[in-house]
């Protein structure tokens, strides 16, 4: 079974979604199956991280056992295992949060969330561009349904914009993949990395055109400026557990850029070395700046969380272009911390107040809140599973999220920024002589301006509008948020182990021969 571990993160949520369809409206069975599947996926992700953190190469899994140039290959290395662990963590926390009541706002929430996890894991594991497109479409199709979960005019309007933008990005994806296949005769990432250095001049120009089109598609997925204005409004319209899952969606685009950039346009790419990195750096700086301005202008928690996701995406896009292992390790640590913090912030926003403009959602939540499953909402039901006077819990959670997102010491958000900024000031020049200094200054400014924006939101909630705090919160909703924030607090004192793993991940990324040999050198 150890040899089949690589495909389990795809098969497990696929099987769970099929079983959930068969379960139908039986709430307790559906909830138990969804939570059990998410917990099992989390356990598989932890096992995969441990399995890939060895001295050997990445693990290549060939479906059908076909030879390497023809096979559909799944590749598990430290980066893909880390991303799967991050996705499964969000999946488990969001599923437990949604079971309390949010999943009952509409049909098939748990089915869609499992399909979203399947698409995410497949995108992180696939070893060829076509199946990367397939898994992108699976996760996007699931995200369309999750965004519209609960209905309402605001969700429908945001959903239409989100669908149109991503369909356009998918078209760019297909065009770019087609050009690359026409030039190189393959879509295998490992084979591309071998063939690109030997391409003649005119053919290389076509390759660069295809790669530029493909890169635009990835930048749309990453919500990079000027292609990311849809994100804050869209994520704000989604239900809190859906938005928490969406916190990792932009990281899929960044993952694809990082994977293809270092494998196909890295140090061994010949005349194509570093192609597009300058534009990615500029897009990252612009996205970071727009996200900061948006955070200062935002007046509600959902938009504030959305712009913080833009800040995170911009920081990562700008940092990965330096090709320095220490900077890359700091950026990956920052990615993990900022994604978990944004997810916790979305969930916390759902506990503080429902948007008063969405009367349908408020009524639906009251109707969905039925822990006994008897179709009745009684005082006994509320007393059984609620926590009275939750102001202390919510204010403490908001404070922790603020410190994490702003990167204030001593929490791990600060440690991640230090791990990125310290080597950045000693890194190679990057795309421009001043690139490292500008990025370091913007990352530092991010902490101050984010703190101002989040502190103002806290003052508005607890001092100016205290009636937004509900008199009770549900245990099933509070528990996963508390567990997620507690886990992040633990990292403050136990950061050495995760950081060491991420440093080894960065070293492996900068040595593409390991990936290529794992795919092309392993026996069928």
C-alpha positions as a Python dict, from the first residue, in 0.01 Angstrom:
ca = {
    (1, 'X'): (0, 0, 0),
    (2, 'X'): (295, 234, 52),
    (3, 'X'): (356, 250, -323),
    (4, 'X'): (-4, 368, -376),
    (5, 'X'): (17, 644, -117),
    (6, 'X'): (73, 907, -388),
    (7, 'X'): (-269, 857, -547),
    (8, 'X'): (-467, 837, -223),
    (9, 'X'): (-511, 1216, -186),
    (10, 'X'): (-704, 1204, -514),
    (11, 'X'): (-895, 879, -471),
    (12, 'X'): (-1006, 943, -112),
    (13, 'X'): (-1206, 1263, -170),
    (14, 'X'): (-1336, 1124, -501),
    (15, 'X'): (-1475, 814, -325),
    (16, 'X'): (-1608, 1027, -38),
    (17, 'X'): (-1796, 1256, -276),
    (18, 'X'): (-1958, 956, -445),
    (19, 'X'): (-2065, 809, -110),
    (20, 'X'): (-2200, 1145, 3),
    (21, 'X'): (-2418, 1159, -308),
    (22, 'X'): (-2563, 819, -216),
    (23, 'X'): (-2623, 920, 146),
    (24, 'X'): (-2865, 1193, 43),
    (25, 'X'): (-3040, 1409, 304),
    (26, 'X'): (-2955, 1198, 612),
    (27, 'X'): (-2779, 1472, 803),
    (28, 'X'): (-2598, 1284, 1075),
    (29, 'X'): (-2466, 1016, 841),
    (30, 'X'): (-2365, 1280, 588),
    (31, 'X'): (-2186, 1487, 854),
    (32, 'X'): (-2006, 1184, 997),
    (33, 'X'): (-1892, 1069, 654),
    (34, 'X'): (-1772, 1417, 553),
    (35, 'X'): (-1576, 1472, 874),
    (36, 'X'): (-1436, 1117, 863),
    (37, 'X'): (-1321, 1155, 502),
    (38, 'X'): (-1158, 1490, 578),
    (39, 'X'): (-981, 1347, 883),
    (40, 'X'): (-861, 1047, 681),
    (41, 'X'): (-729, 1280, 410),
    (42, 'X'): (-544, 1481, 674),
    (43, 'X'): (-385, 1160, 805),
    (44, 'X'): (-282, 1062, 450),
    (45, 'X'): (-130, 1409, 398),
    (46, 'X'): (75, 1382, 718),
    (47, 'X'): (194, 1036, 610),
    (48, 'X'): (288, 1171, 266),
    (49, 'X'): (489, 1453, 420),
    (50, 'X'): (682, 1205, 632),
    (51, 'X'): (731, 971, 335),
    (52, 'X'): (872, 1243, 107),
    (53, 'X'): (1106, 1386, 370),
    (54, 'X'): (1372, 1126, 312),
    (55, 'X'): (1710, 1125, 139),
    (56, 'X'): (1570, 978, -183),
    (57, 'X'): (1415, 1133, -491),
    (58, 'X'): (1058, 1240, -538),
    (59, 'X'): (807, 957, -573),
    (60, 'X'): (660, 907, -923),
    (61, 'X'): (334, 713, -963),
    (62, 'X'): (254, 601, -1319),
    (63, 'X'): (-111, 530, -1384),
    (64, 'X'): (-142, 215, -1593),
    (65, 'X'): (233, 158, -1552),
    (66, 'X'): (307, 308, -1895),
    (67, 'X'): (660, 419, -1987),
    (68, 'X'): (766, 763, -1870),
    (69, 'X'): (719, 979, -2184),
    (70, 'X'): (363, 847, -2235),
    (71, 'X'): (242, 782, -1881),
    (72, 'X'): (6, 997, -1679),
    (73, 'X'): (240, 1058, -1387),
    (74, 'X'): (170, 1179, -1036),
    (75, 'X'): (478, 1313, -861),
    (76, 'X'): (506, 1357, -485),
    (77, 'X'): (794, 1563, -353),
    (78, 'X'): (824, 1781, -45),
    (79, 'X'): (646, 2079, -204),
    (80, 'X'): (345, 1883, -329),
    (81, 'X'): (318, 1701, 5),
    (82, 'X'): (330, 2035, 190),
    (83, 'X'): (55, 2182, -30),
    (84, 'X'): (-163, 1872, 17),
    (85, 'X'): (-118, 1895, 394),
    (86, 'X'): (-219, 2262, 382),
    (87, 'X'): (-527, 2185, 171),
    (88, 'X'): (-633, 1892, 389),
    (89, 'X'): (-596, 2105, 704),
    (90, 'X'): (-830, 2367, 559),
    (91, 'X'): (-1065, 2093, 441),
    (92, 'X'): (-1090, 1934, 785),
    (93, 'X'): (-1139, 2264, 970),
    (94, 'X'): (-1395, 2395, 718),
    (95, 'X'): (-1590, 2069, 715),
    (96, 'X'): (-1623, 2060, 1094),
    (97, 'X'): (-1724, 2427, 1092),
    (98, 'X'): (-1983, 2373, 818),
    (99, 'X'): (-2143, 2068, 982),
    (100, 'X'): (-2295, 2284, 1256),
    (101, 'X'): (-2533, 2463, 1018),
    (102, 'X'): (-2366, 2619, 713),
    (103, 'X'): (-2379, 2301, 504),
    (104, 'X'): (-2759, 2306, 530),
    (105, 'X'): (-2802, 2635, 344),
    (106, 'X'): (-2818, 2436, 20),
    (107, 'X'): (-2766, 2090, -126),
    (108, 'X'): (-2441, 1900, -180),
    (109, 'X'): (-2206, 2121, 21),
    (110, 'X'): (-1995, 1829, 141),
    (111, 'X'): (-1992, 1668, -204),
    (112, 'X'): (-1858, 1989, -357),
    (113, 'X'): (-1599, 2041, -83),
    (114, 'X'): (-1462, 1689, -135),
    (115, 'X'): (-1443, 1745, -511),
    (116, 'X'): (-1263, 2073, -446),
    (117, 'X'): (-1008, 1885, -234),
    (118, 'X'): (-970, 1627, -509),
    (119, 'X'): (-898, 1899, -766),
    (120, 'X'): (-651, 2076, -538),
    (121, 'X'): (-460, 1758, -456),
    (122, 'X'): (-454, 1651, -820),
    (123, 'X'): (-315, 1989, -926),
    (124, 'X'): (-38, 1957, -667),
    (125, 'X'): (52, 1603, -771),
    (126, 'X'): (18, 1594, -1149),
    (127, 'X'): (331, 1572, -1359),
    (128, 'X'): (195, 1701, -1692),
    (129, 'X'): (26, 2018, -1814),
    (130, 'X'): (-289, 1861, -1958),
    (131, 'X'): (-387, 1692, -1634),
    (132, 'X'): (-298, 2013, -1452),
    (133, 'X'): (-570, 2172, -1668),
    (134, 'X'): (-809, 1886, -1588),
    (135, 'X'): (-762, 1920, -1214),
    (136, 'X'): (-789, 2298, -1239),
    (137, 'X'): (-1128, 2256, -1402),
    (138, 'X'): (-1241, 2008, -1137),
    (139, 'X'): (-1155, 2241, -852),
    (140, 'X'): (-1305, 2540, -1034),
    (141, 'X'): (-1631, 2357, -1108),
    (142, 'X'): (-1657, 2263, -741),
    (143, 'X'): (-1576, 2619, -635),
    (144, 'X'): (-1858, 2753, -855),
    (145, 'X'): (-2106, 2544, -660),
    (146, 'X'): (-1954, 2633, -323),
    (147, 'X'): (-1963, 3003, -406),
    (148, 'X'): (-2334, 2983, -492),
    (149, 'X'): (-2409, 2766, -186),
    (150, 'X'): (-2692, 2935, 4),
    (151, 'X'): (-2814, 3134, -297),
    (152, 'X'): (-2893, 3506, -268),
    (153, 'X'): (-2852, 3788, -519),
    (154, 'X'): (-2506, 3886, -393),
    (155, 'X'): (-2368, 3535, -443),
    (156, 'X'): (-2524, 3499, -787),
    (157, 'X'): (-2375, 3830, -903),
    (158, 'X'): (-2030, 3752, -766),
    (159, 'X'): (-2054, 3395, -898),
    (160, 'X'): (-2122, 3512, -1252),
    (161, 'X'): (-1815, 3737, -1248),
    (162, 'X'): (-1604, 3460, -1099),
    (163, 'X'): (-1718, 3205, -1357),
    (164, 'X'): (-1661, 3436, -1655),
    (165, 'X'): (-1311, 3534, -1540),
    (166, 'X'): (-1207, 3176, -1477),
    (167, 'X'): (-1350, 3055, -1808),
    (168, 'X'): (-1139, 3318, -1983),
    (169, 'X'): (-836, 3201, -1783),
    (170, 'X'): (-910, 2841, -1879),
    (171, 'X'): (-918, 2942, -2246),
    (172, 'X'): (-576, 3105, -2207),
    (173, 'X'): (-456, 2789, -2032),
    (174, 'X'): (-562, 2571, -2327),
    (175, 'X'): (-409, 2804, -2585),
    (176, 'X'): (-79, 2816, -2399),
    (177, 'X'): (-71, 2440, -2354),
    (178, 'X'): (-149, 2387, -2722),
    (179, 'X'): (136, 2613, -2834),
    (180, 'X'): (382, 2443, -2598),
    (181, 'X'): (276, 2098, -2718),
    (182, 'X'): (306, 2206, -3082),
    (183, 'X'): (660, 2328, -3020),
    (184, 'X'): (797, 2052, -2796),
    (185, 'X'): (575, 1751, -2875),
    (186, 'X'): (512, 1677, -2507),
    (187, 'X'): (316, 1802, -2207),
    (188, 'X'): (517, 1612, -1946),
    (189, 'X'): (682, 1869, -1720),
    (190, 'X'): (993, 1655, -1674),
    (191, 'X'): (1032, 1596, -2049),
    (192, 'X'): (978, 1968, -2113),
    (193, 'X'): (1261, 2046, -1873),
    (194, 'X'): (1489, 1817, -2077),
    (195, 'X'): (1389, 1947, -2422),
    (196, 'X'): (1370, 2323, -2366),
    (197, 'X'): (1750, 2384, -2343),
    (198, 'X'): (1804, 2235, -2691),
    (199, 'X'): (1530, 2422, -2880),
    (200, 'X'): (1644, 2631, -3182),
    (201, 'X'): (1588, 3006, -3189),
    (202, 'X'): (1260, 3041, -3388),
    (203, 'X'): (1105, 2747, -3206),
    (204, 'X'): (1212, 2893, -2873),
    (205, 'X'): (1027, 3216, -2954),
    (206, 'X'): (706, 3019, -3003),
    (207, 'X'): (771, 2839, -2676),
    (208, 'X'): (807, 3172, -2498),
    (209, 'X'): (479, 3292, -2650),
    (210, 'X'): (300, 2981, -2528),
    (211, 'X'): (462, 3010, -2185),
    (212, 'X'): (357, 3376, -2160),
    (213, 'X'): (-5, 3288, -2238),
    (214, 'X'): (6, 3004, -1987),
    (215, 'X'): (160, 3237, -1731),
    (216, 'X'): (-127, 3483, -1775),
    (217, 'X'): (-371, 3203, -1695),
    (218, 'X'): (-177, 3121, -1377),
    (219, 'X'): (-166, 3487, -1278),
    (220, 'X'): (-545, 3507, -1309),
    (221, 'X'): (-572, 3204, -1078),
    (222, 'X'): (-329, 3374, -838),
    (223, 'X'): (-538, 3696, -849),
    (224, 'X'): (-235, 3901, -952),
    (225, 'X'): (-279, 4267, -1049),
    (226, 'X'): (-446, 4376, -1274),
    (227, 'X'): (-631, 4044, -1299),
    (228, 'X'): (-732, 3999, -934),
    (229, 'X'): (-999, 4260, -860),
    (230, 'X'): (-1260, 3987, -855),
    (231, 'X'): (-1121, 3815, -543),
    (232, 'X'): (-1223, 4031, -242),
    (233, 'X'): (-1582, 4068, -358),
    (234, 'X'): (-1615, 3703, -458),
    (235, 'X'): (-1472, 3552, -142),
    (236, 'X'): (-1674, 3793, 72),
    (237, 'X'): (-1994, 3668, -92),
    (238, 'X'): (-1922, 3301, -13),
    (239, 'X'): (-2024, 3135, 312),
    (240, 'X'): (-1743, 3138, 574),
    (241, 'X'): (-1643, 2769, 537),
    (242, 'X'): (-1634, 2804, 158),
    (243, 'X'): (-1427, 3123, 181),
    (244, 'X'): (-1187, 2950, 420),
    (245, 'X'): (-1132, 2677, 160),
    (246, 'X'): (-1089, 2940, -112),
    (247, 'X'): (-796, 3088, 85),
    (248, 'X'): (-570, 2828, -79),
    (249, 'X'): (-704, 2877, -432),
    (250, 'X'): (-467, 3160, -521),
    (251, 'X'): (-179, 2945, -401),
    (252, 'X'): (-257, 2691, -675),
    (253, 'X'): (-164, 2949, -939),
    (254, 'X'): (150, 3042, -746),
    (255, 'X'): (238, 2673, -709),
    (256, 'X'): (208, 2624, -1087),
    (257, 'X'): (428, 2927, -1157),
    (258, 'X'): (686, 2809, -905),
    (259, 'X'): (688, 2450, -1030),
    (260, 'X'): (711, 2529, -1401),
    (261, 'X'): (938, 2829, -1353),
    (262, 'X'): (1205, 2643, -1161),
    (263, 'X'): (1181, 2319, -1364),
    (264, 'X'): (1144, 2453, -1718),
    (265, 'X'): (1292, 2805, -1696),
    (266, 'X'): (1546, 2761, -1420),
    (267, 'X'): (1924, 2755, -1424),
    (268, 'X'): (1940, 2464, -1670),
    (269, 'X'): (1701, 2607, -1931),
    (270, 'X'): (1971, 2753, -2155),
    (271, 'X'): (1856, 3064, -2342),
    (272, 'X'): (1515, 3040, -2170),
    (273, 'X'): (1662, 3076, -1821),
    (274, 'X'): (1463, 3323, -1613),
    (275, 'X'): (1202, 3382, -1883),
    (276, 'X'): (912, 3589, -1746),
    (277, 'X'): (1050, 3633, -1393),
    (278, 'X'): (1079, 4011, -1431),
    (279, 'X'): (712, 4048, -1520),
    (280, 'X'): (610, 3816, -1239),
    (281, 'X'): (810, 4027, -994),
    (282, 'X'): (643, 4348, -1115),
    (283, 'X'): (300, 4185, -1097),
    (284, 'X'): (378, 4069, -743),
    (285, 'X'): (479, 4417, -626),
    (286, 'X'): (168, 4569, -784),
    (287, 'X'): (-58, 4305, -628),
    (288, 'X'): (102, 4365, -288),
    (289, 'X'): (49, 4740, -317),
    (290, 'X'): (-313, 4704, -433),
    (291, 'X'): (-385, 4463, -151),
    (292, 'X'): (-248, 4708, 106),
    (293, 'X'): (-457, 4995, -30),
    (294, 'X'): (-761, 4767, -34),
    (295, 'X'): (-710, 4667, 330),
    (296, 'X'): (-696, 5033, 431),
    (297, 'X'): (-1013, 5108, 234),
    (298, 'X'): (-1215, 4799, 337),
    (299, 'X'): (-1500, 4848, 581),
    (300, 'X'): (-1611, 4490, 649),
    (301, 'X'): (-1433, 4176, 758),
    (302, 'X'): (-1493, 3976, 439),
    (303, 'X'): (-1336, 4239, 213),
    (304, 'X'): (-1055, 4289, 463),
    (305, 'X'): (-974, 3918, 456),
    (306, 'X'): (-991, 3917, 75),
    (307, 'X'): (-740, 4198, 42),
    (308, 'X'): (-511, 4023, 291),
    (309, 'X'): (-514, 3724, 54),
    (310, 'X'): (-405, 3961, -226),
    (311, 'X'): (-121, 4090, -7),
    (312, 'X'): (-9, 3732, 55),
    (313, 'X'): (-26, 3643, -315),
    (314, 'X'): (170, 3952, -418),
    (315, 'X'): (439, 3889, -158),
    (316, 'X'): (484, 3530, -275),
    (317, 'X'): (496, 3619, -646),
    (318, 'X'): (764, 3881, -583),
    (319, 'X'): (971, 3661, -351),
    (320, 'X'): (992, 3342, -557),
    (321, 'X'): (1174, 3505, -849),
    (322, 'X'): (1504, 3547, -661),
    (323, 'X'): (1598, 3180, -682),
    (324, 'X'): (1768, 3191, -343),
    (325, 'X'): (1698, 2886, -122),
    (326, 'X'): (1675, 3087, 201),
    (327, 'X'): (1438, 3345, 51),
    (328, 'X'): (1230, 3069, -106),
    (329, 'X'): (1208, 2884, 227),
    (330, 'X'): (1091, 3200, 403),
    (331, 'X'): (833, 3260, 130),
    (332, 'X'): (696, 2905, 160),
    (333, 'X'): (669, 2940, 539),
    (334, 'X'): (491, 3272, 491),
    (335, 'X'): (254, 3106, 243),
    (336, 'X'): (153, 2841, 497),
    (337, 'X'): (105, 3087, 785),
    (338, 'X'): (-81, 3350, 582),
    (339, 'X'): (-314, 3093, 423),
    (340, 'X'): (-411, 2941, 758),
    (341, 'X'): (-452, 3287, 913),
    (342, 'X'): (-677, 3406, 629),
    (343, 'X'): (-891, 3092, 660),
    (344, 'X'): (-926, 3146, 1035),
    (345, 'X'): (-1020, 3508, 972),
    (346, 'X'): (-1297, 3410, 730),
    (347, 'X'): (-1437, 3158, 980),
    (348, 'X'): (-1414, 3411, 1261),
    (349, 'X'): (-1603, 3664, 1050),
    (350, 'X'): (-1886, 3414, 1017),
    (351, 'X'): (-1907, 3390, 1397),
    (352, 'X'): (-1906, 3762, 1460),
    (353, 'X'): (-2200, 3860, 1241),
    (354, 'X'): (-2399, 3760, 939),
    (355, 'X'): (-2414, 4031, 674),
    (356, 'X'): (-2729, 4224, 750),
    (357, 'X'): (-2792, 4284, 379),
    (358, 'X'): (-2857, 3914, 320),
    (359, 'X'): (-3190, 3847, 491),
    (360, 'X'): (-3224, 3513, 315),
    (361, 'X'): (-2904, 3386, 472),
    (362, 'X'): (-3010, 3493, 823),
    (363, 'X'): (-3344, 3314, 793),
    (364, 'X'): (-3185, 3007, 637),
    (365, 'X'): (-2932, 2980, 916),
    (366, 'X'): (-3202, 2982, 1181),
    (367, 'X'): (-3387, 2712, 991),
    (368, 'X'): (-3072, 2507, 935),
    (369, 'X'): (-2972, 2515, 1299),
    (370, 'X'): (-3136, 2192, 1413),
    (371, 'X'): (-2890, 1971, 1605),
    (372, 'X'): (-3153, 1709, 1684),
    (373, 'X'): (-3237, 1663, 1317),
    (374, 'X'): (-3611, 1666, 1386),
    (375, 'X'): (-3695, 1969, 1176),
    (376, 'X'): (-3768, 2181, 1485),
    (377, 'X'): (-3567, 2465, 1634),
    (378, 'X'): (-3618, 2472, 2011),
    (379, 'X'): (-3462, 2639, 2312),
    (380, 'X'): (-3334, 2299, 2425),
    (381, 'X'): (-3149, 2266, 2095),
    (382, 'X'): (-2979, 2602, 2144),
    (383, 'X'): (-2880, 2539, 2505),
    (384, 'X'): (-2737, 2199, 2413),
    (385, 'X'): (-2469, 2314, 2172),
    (386, 'X'): (-2401, 2685, 2224),
    (387, 'X'): (-2154, 2888, 2425),
    (388, 'X'): (-2305, 3190, 2605),
    (389, 'X'): (-2131, 3530, 2619),
    (390, 'X'): (-1871, 3458, 2347),
    (391, 'X'): (-1720, 3809, 2341),
    (392, 'X'): (-1398, 3695, 2508),
    (393, 'X'): (-1349, 3404, 2267),
    (394, 'X'): (-1421, 3611, 1957),
    (395, 'X'): (-1211, 3910, 2065),
    (396, 'X'): (-915, 3685, 2150),
    (397, 'X'): (-951, 3510, 1814),
    (398, 'X'): (-966, 3843, 1633),
    (399, 'X'): (-655, 3964, 1815),
    (400, 'X'): (-461, 3649, 1721),
    (401, 'X'): (-570, 3676, 1356),
    (402, 'X'): (-466, 4042, 1352),
    (403, 'X'): (-119, 3964, 1485),
    (404, 'X'): (-79, 3672, 1243),
    (405, 'X'): (-189, 3859, 931),
    (406, 'X'): (7, 4173, 1018),
    (407, 'X'): (315, 3972, 1114),
    (408, 'X'): (356, 4116, 1463),
    (409, 'X'): (599, 3945, 1705),
    (410, 'X'): (621, 3695, 1853),
    (411, 'X'): (365, 3496, 1652),
    (412, 'X'): (467, 3281, 1351),
    (413, 'X'): (352, 3544, 1101),
    (414, 'X'): (640, 3759, 1223),
    (415, 'X'): (882, 3466, 1218),
    (416, 'X'): (788, 3387, 858),
    (417, 'X'): (849, 3747, 749),
    (418, 'X'): (1186, 3754, 925),
    (419, 'X'): (1280, 3423, 761),
    (420, 'X'): (1203, 3585, 424),
    (421, 'X'): (1340, 3938, 474),
    (422, 'X'): (1673, 3852, 641),
    (423, 'X'): (1812, 3646, 348),
    (424, 'X'): (1637, 3874, 99),
    (425, 'X'): (1868, 4163, 190),
    (426, 'X'): (2167, 3939, 117),
    (427, 'X'): (2022, 3763, -189),
    (428, 'X'): (2135, 3813, -548),
    (429, 'X'): (2013, 4128, -719),
    (430, 'X'): (1704, 3968, -871),
    (431, 'X'): (1524, 4118, -1170),
    (432, 'X'): (1652, 4471, -1086),
    (433, 'X'): (1938, 4599, -870),
    (434, 'X'): (1690, 4750, -624),
    (435, 'X'): (1442, 4461, -628),
    (436, 'X'): (1534, 4304, -293),
    (437, 'X'): (1535, 4637, -108),
    (438, 'X'): (1198, 4743, -247),
    (439, 'X'): (1036, 4409, -166),
    (440, 'X'): (1178, 4407, 188),
    (441, 'X'): (1051, 4761, 246),
    (442, 'X'): (704, 4673, 118),
    (443, 'X'): (685, 4360, 333),
    (444, 'X'): (777, 4565, 640),
    (445, 'X'): (523, 4833, 546),
    (446, 'X'): (264, 4556, 511),
    (447, 'X'): (289, 4483, 882),
    (448, 'X'): (222, 4843, 987),
    (449, 'X'): (-57, 4916, 739),
    (450, 'X'): (-228, 4579, 796),
    (451, 'X'): (-219, 4640, 1171),
    (452, 'X'): (-383, 4981, 1121),
    (453, 'X'): (-658, 4836, 901),
    (454, 'X'): (-731, 4540, 1130),
    (455, 'X'): (-719, 4750, 1449),
    (456, 'X'): (-970, 4992, 1299),
    (457, 'X'): (-1200, 4701, 1212),
    (458, 'X'): (-1171, 4570, 1568),
    (459, 'X'): (-1259, 4908, 1715),
    (460, 'X'): (-1561, 4927, 1485),
    (461, 'X'): (-1687, 4584, 1589),
    (462, 'X'): (-1633, 4586, 1964),
    (463, 'X'): (-1670, 4954, 2049),
    (464, 'X'): (-1874, 5127, 1779),
    (465, 'X'): (-2114, 4842, 1690),
    (466, 'X'): (-2117, 4595, 1982),
    (467, 'X'): (-2463, 4471, 1882),
    (468, 'X'): (-2298, 4279, 1595),
    (469, 'X'): (-2171, 4023, 1847),
    (470, 'X'): (-2418, 3740, 1886),
    (471, 'X'): (-2521, 3640, 2241),
    (472, 'X'): (-2417, 3279, 2172),
    (473, 'X'): (-2197, 3083, 1934),
    (474, 'X'): (-2215, 2714, 1846),
    (475, 'X'): (-1958, 2475, 1988),
    (476, 'X'): (-1924, 2305, 1650),
    (477, 'X'): (-1826, 2638, 1494),
    (478, 'X'): (-1603, 2768, 1771),
    (479, 'X'): (-1405, 2444, 1817),
    (480, 'X'): (-1237, 2426, 1473),
    (481, 'X'): (-1148, 2797, 1480),
    (482, 'X'): (-996, 2762, 1827),
    (483, 'X'): (-806, 2450, 1720),
    (484, 'X'): (-667, 2622, 1409),
    (485, 'X'): (-556, 2931, 1600),
    (486, 'X'): (-411, 2717, 1879),
    (487, 'X'): (-209, 2522, 1623),
    (488, 'X'): (-72, 2848, 1483),
    (489, 'X'): (19, 2964, 1833),
    (490, 'X'): (203, 2637, 1893),
    (491, 'X'): (418, 2714, 1588),
    (492, 'X'): (553, 3016, 1776),
    (493, 'X'): (742, 2779, 2004),
    (494, 'X'): (787, 2485, 1764),
    (495, 'X'): (881, 2658, 1441),
    (496, 'X'): (1220, 2487, 1406),
    (497, 'X'): (1087, 2154, 1277),
    (498, 'X'): (849, 2294, 1011),
    (499, 'X'): (1106, 2553, 902),
    (500, 'X'): (1371, 2283, 864),
    (501, 'X'): (1137, 2079, 644),
    (502, 'X'): (1055, 2385, 435),
    (503, 'X'): (1424, 2464, 392),
    (504, 'X'): (1478, 2113, 258),
    (505, 'X'): (1177, 2171, 31),
    (506, 'X'): (1338, 2485, -111),
    (507, 'X'): (1666, 2304, -171),
    (508, 'X'): (1483, 2027, -355),
    (509, 'X'): (1296, 2277, -571),
    (510, 'X'): (1619, 2440, -680),
    (511, 'X'): (1757, 2100, -787),
    (512, 'X'): (1525, 2004, -1076),
    (513, 'X'): (1734, 1698, -1161),
    (514, 'X'): (1576, 1515, -867),
    (515, 'X'): (1227, 1570, -1011),
    (516, 'X'): (1333, 1477, -1365),
    (517, 'X'): (1514, 1163, -1257),
    (518, 'X'): (1218, 1054, -1042),
    (519, 'X'): (985, 1076, -1342),
    (520, 'X'): (1209, 955, -1623),
    (521, 'X'): (1453, 732, -1438),
    (522, 'X'): (1221, 514, -1233),
    (523, 'X'): (1139, 167, -1360),
    (524, 'X'): (781, 94, -1476),
}
